[in-house]
PDB file of C-alpha atoms in Angstrom:
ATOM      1  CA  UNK A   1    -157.698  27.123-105.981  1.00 88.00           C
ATOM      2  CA  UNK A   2    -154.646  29.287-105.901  1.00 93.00           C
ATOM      3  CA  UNK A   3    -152.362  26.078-105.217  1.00 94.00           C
ATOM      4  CA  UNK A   4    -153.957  24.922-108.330  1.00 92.00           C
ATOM      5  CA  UNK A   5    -153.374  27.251-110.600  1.00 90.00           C
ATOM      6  CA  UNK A   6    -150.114  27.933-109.276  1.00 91.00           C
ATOM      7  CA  UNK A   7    -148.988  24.571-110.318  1.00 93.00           C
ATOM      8  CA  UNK A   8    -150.575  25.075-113.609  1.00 91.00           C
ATOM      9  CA  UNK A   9    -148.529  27.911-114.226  1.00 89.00           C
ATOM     10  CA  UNK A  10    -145.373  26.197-113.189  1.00 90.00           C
ATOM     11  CA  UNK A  11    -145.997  23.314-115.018  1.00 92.00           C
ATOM     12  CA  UNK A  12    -146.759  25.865-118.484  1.00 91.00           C
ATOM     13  CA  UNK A  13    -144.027  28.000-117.496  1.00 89.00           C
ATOM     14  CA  UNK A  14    -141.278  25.047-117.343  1.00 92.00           C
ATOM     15  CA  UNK A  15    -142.817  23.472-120.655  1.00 93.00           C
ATOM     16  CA  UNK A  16    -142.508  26.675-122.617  1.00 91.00           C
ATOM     17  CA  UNK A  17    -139.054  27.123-120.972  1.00 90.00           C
ATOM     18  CA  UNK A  18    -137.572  23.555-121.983  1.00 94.00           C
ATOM     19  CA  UNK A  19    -138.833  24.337-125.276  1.00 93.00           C
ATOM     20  CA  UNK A  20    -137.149  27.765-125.763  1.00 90.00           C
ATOM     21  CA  UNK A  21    -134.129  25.763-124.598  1.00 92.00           C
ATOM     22  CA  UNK A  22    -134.378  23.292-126.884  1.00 96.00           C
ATOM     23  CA  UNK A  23    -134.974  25.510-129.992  1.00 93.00           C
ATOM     24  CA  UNK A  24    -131.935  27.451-128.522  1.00 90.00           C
ATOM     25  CA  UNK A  25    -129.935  24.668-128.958  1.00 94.00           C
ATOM     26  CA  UNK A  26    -130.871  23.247-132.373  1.00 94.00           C
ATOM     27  CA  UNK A  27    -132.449  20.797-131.468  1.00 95.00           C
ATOM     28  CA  UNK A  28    -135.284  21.301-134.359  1.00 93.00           C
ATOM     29  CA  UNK A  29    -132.616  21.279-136.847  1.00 94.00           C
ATOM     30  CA  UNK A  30    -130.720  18.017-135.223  1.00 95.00           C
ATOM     31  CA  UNK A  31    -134.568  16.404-135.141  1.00 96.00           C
ATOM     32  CA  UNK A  32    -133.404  15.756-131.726  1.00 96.00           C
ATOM     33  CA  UNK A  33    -130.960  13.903-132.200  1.00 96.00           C
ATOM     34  CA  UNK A  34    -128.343  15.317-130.415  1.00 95.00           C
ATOM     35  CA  UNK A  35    -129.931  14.479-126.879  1.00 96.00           C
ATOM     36  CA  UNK A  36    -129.986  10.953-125.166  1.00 94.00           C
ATOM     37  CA  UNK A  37    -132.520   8.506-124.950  1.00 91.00           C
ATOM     38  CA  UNK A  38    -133.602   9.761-121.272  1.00 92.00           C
ATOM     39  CA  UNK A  39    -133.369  13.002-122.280  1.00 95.00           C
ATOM     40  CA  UNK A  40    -135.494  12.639-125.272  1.00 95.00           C
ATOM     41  CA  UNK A  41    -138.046  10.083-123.143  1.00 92.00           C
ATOM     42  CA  UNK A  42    -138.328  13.076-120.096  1.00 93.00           C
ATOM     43  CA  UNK A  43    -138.696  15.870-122.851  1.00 95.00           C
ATOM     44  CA  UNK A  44    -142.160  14.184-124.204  1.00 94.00           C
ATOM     45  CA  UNK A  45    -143.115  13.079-120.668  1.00 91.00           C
ATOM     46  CA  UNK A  46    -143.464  16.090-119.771  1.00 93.00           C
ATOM     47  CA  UNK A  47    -145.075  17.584-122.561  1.00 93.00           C
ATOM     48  CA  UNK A  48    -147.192  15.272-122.534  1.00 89.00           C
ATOM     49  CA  UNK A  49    -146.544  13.125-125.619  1.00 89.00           C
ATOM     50  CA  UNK A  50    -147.098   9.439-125.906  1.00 85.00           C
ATOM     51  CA  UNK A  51    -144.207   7.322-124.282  1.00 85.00           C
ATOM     52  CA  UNK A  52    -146.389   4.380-123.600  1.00 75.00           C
ATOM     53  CA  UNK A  53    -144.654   1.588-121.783  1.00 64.00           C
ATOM     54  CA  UNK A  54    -141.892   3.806-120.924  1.00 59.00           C
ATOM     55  CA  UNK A  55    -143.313   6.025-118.709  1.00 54.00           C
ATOM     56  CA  UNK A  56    -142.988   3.719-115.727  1.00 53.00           C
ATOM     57  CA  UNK A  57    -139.182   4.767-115.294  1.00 50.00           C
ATOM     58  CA  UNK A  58    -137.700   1.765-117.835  1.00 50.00           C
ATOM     59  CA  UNK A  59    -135.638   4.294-120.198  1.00 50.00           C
ATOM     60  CA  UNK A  60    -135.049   3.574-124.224  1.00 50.00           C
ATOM     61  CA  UNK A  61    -132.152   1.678-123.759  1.00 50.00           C
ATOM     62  CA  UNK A  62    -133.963  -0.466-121.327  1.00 50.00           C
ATOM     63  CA  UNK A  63    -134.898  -3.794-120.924  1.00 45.00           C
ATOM     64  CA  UNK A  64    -137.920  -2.779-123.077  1.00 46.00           C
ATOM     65  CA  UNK A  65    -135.995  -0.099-125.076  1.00 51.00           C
ATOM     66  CA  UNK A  66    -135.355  -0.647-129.447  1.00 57.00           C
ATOM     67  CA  UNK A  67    -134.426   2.035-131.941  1.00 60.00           C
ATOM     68  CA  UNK A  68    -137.541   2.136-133.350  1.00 63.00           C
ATOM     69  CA  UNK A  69    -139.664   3.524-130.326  1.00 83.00           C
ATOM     70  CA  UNK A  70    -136.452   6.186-130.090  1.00 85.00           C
ATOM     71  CA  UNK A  71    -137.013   7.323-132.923  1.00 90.00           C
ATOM     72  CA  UNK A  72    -140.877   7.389-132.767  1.00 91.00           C
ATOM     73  CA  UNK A  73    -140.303   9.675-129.462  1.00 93.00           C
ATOM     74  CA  UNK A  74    -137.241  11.959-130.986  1.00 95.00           C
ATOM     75  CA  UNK A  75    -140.329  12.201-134.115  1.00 94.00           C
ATOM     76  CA  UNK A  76    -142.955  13.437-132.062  1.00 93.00           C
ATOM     77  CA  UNK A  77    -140.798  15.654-129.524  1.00 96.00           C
ATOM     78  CA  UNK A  78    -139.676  17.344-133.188  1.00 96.00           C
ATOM     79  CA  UNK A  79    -142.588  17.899-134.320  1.00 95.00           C
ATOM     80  CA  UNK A  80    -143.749  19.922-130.989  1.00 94.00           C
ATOM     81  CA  UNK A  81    -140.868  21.735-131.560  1.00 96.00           C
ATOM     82  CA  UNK A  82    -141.733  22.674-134.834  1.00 95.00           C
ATOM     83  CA  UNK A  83    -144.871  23.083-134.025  1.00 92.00           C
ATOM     84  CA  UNK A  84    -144.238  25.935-130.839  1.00 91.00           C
ATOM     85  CA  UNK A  85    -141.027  27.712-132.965  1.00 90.00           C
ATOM     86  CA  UNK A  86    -143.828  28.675-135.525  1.00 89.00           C
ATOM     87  CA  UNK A  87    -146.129  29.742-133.000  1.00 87.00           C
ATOM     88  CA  UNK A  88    -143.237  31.431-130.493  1.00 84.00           C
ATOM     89  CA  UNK A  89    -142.377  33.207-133.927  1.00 81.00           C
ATOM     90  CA  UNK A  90    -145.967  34.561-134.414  1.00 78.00           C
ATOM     91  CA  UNK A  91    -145.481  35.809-131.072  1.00 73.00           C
ATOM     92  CA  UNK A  92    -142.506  37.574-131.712  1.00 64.00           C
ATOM     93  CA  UNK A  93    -139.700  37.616-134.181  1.00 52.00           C
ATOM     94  CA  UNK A  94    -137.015  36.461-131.472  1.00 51.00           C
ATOM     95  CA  UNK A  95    -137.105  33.850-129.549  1.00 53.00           C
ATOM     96  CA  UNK A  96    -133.759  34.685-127.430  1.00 48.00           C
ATOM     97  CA  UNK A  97    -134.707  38.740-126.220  1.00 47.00           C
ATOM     98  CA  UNK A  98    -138.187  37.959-125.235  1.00 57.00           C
ATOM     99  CA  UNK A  99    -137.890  34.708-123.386  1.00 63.00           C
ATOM    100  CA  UNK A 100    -139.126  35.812-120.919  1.00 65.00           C
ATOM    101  CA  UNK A 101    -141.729  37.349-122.512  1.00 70.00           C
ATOM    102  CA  UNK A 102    -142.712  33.969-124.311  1.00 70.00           C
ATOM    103  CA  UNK A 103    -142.348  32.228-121.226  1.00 73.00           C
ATOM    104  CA  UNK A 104    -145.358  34.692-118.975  1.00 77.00           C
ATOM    105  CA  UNK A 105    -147.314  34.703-121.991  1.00 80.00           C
ATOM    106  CA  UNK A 106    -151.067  33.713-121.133  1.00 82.00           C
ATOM    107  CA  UNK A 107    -152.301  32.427-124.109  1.00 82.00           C
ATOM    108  CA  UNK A 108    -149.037  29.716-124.954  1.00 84.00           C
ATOM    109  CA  UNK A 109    -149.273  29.072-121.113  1.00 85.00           C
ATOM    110  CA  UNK A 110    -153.126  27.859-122.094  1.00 87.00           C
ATOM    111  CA  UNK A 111    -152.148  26.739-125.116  1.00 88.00           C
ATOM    112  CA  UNK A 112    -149.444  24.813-124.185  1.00 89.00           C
ATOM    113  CA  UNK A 113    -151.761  23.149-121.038  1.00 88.00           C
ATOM    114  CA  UNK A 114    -154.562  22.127-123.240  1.00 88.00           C
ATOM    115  CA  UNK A 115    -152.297  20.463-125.947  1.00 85.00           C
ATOM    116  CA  UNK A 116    -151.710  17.713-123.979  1.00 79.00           C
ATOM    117  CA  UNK A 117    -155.626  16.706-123.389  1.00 77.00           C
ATOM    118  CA  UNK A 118    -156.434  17.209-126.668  1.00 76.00           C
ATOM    119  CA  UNK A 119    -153.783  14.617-128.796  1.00 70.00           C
ATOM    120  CA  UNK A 120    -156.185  12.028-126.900  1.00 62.00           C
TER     121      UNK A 120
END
């Protein structure tokens, strides 16, 4: 059981952390833009967004890879981030002093762990 939810909170923890990260770096404003495919494709693997073929490893610029499914992925990883800035910001009005804060949080931990069973 412990094992269990340890890896929970690793997995929320490291979620919550890329996307602190990412709204650190602009990303929101860029719409993502601004990272590569693979970075893009592992950013909504792990969160737990829709990649559909390319979850098997084959990256975006892949065999299987067009511009279109790119920018489907750098869509929906914006959107999350849009989605978690407003919600970080309800939380408290800086992202950057409370990281850590943000990050140990219980309820975006949960939040962020049931997001990913629910979009299906």
């Amino acid at each position: 059981r412990r094992y269990l939810q340890s890896m929970l909170t690793t997995m929320s923890e490291d979620i919550l952390m890329d996307d602190v990260a990412l709204l650190e770096e602009e990303q929101l404003n860029a719409r993502c833009r601004n990272m590569t495919d693979d970075e893009v494709l592992q950013a909504c693997w792990l969160r737990g967004l829709p990649v559909g073929r390319f979850v098997n490893g084959v990256g975006l610029a892949g065999n299987y890879g067009d511009d279109c499914k790119s920018n489907e992925l750098r869509e929906l990883l914006t959107h999350h981030l849009q989605m978690m800035q407003l919600v970080m910001m309800h939380c408290s009005s800086s992202l950057i002093l409370v990281k850590g804060k943000l990050i140990r949080d219980i309820a975006l931990q949960m939040m962020v762990l049931h997001l990913q069973p629910l979009r299906y």
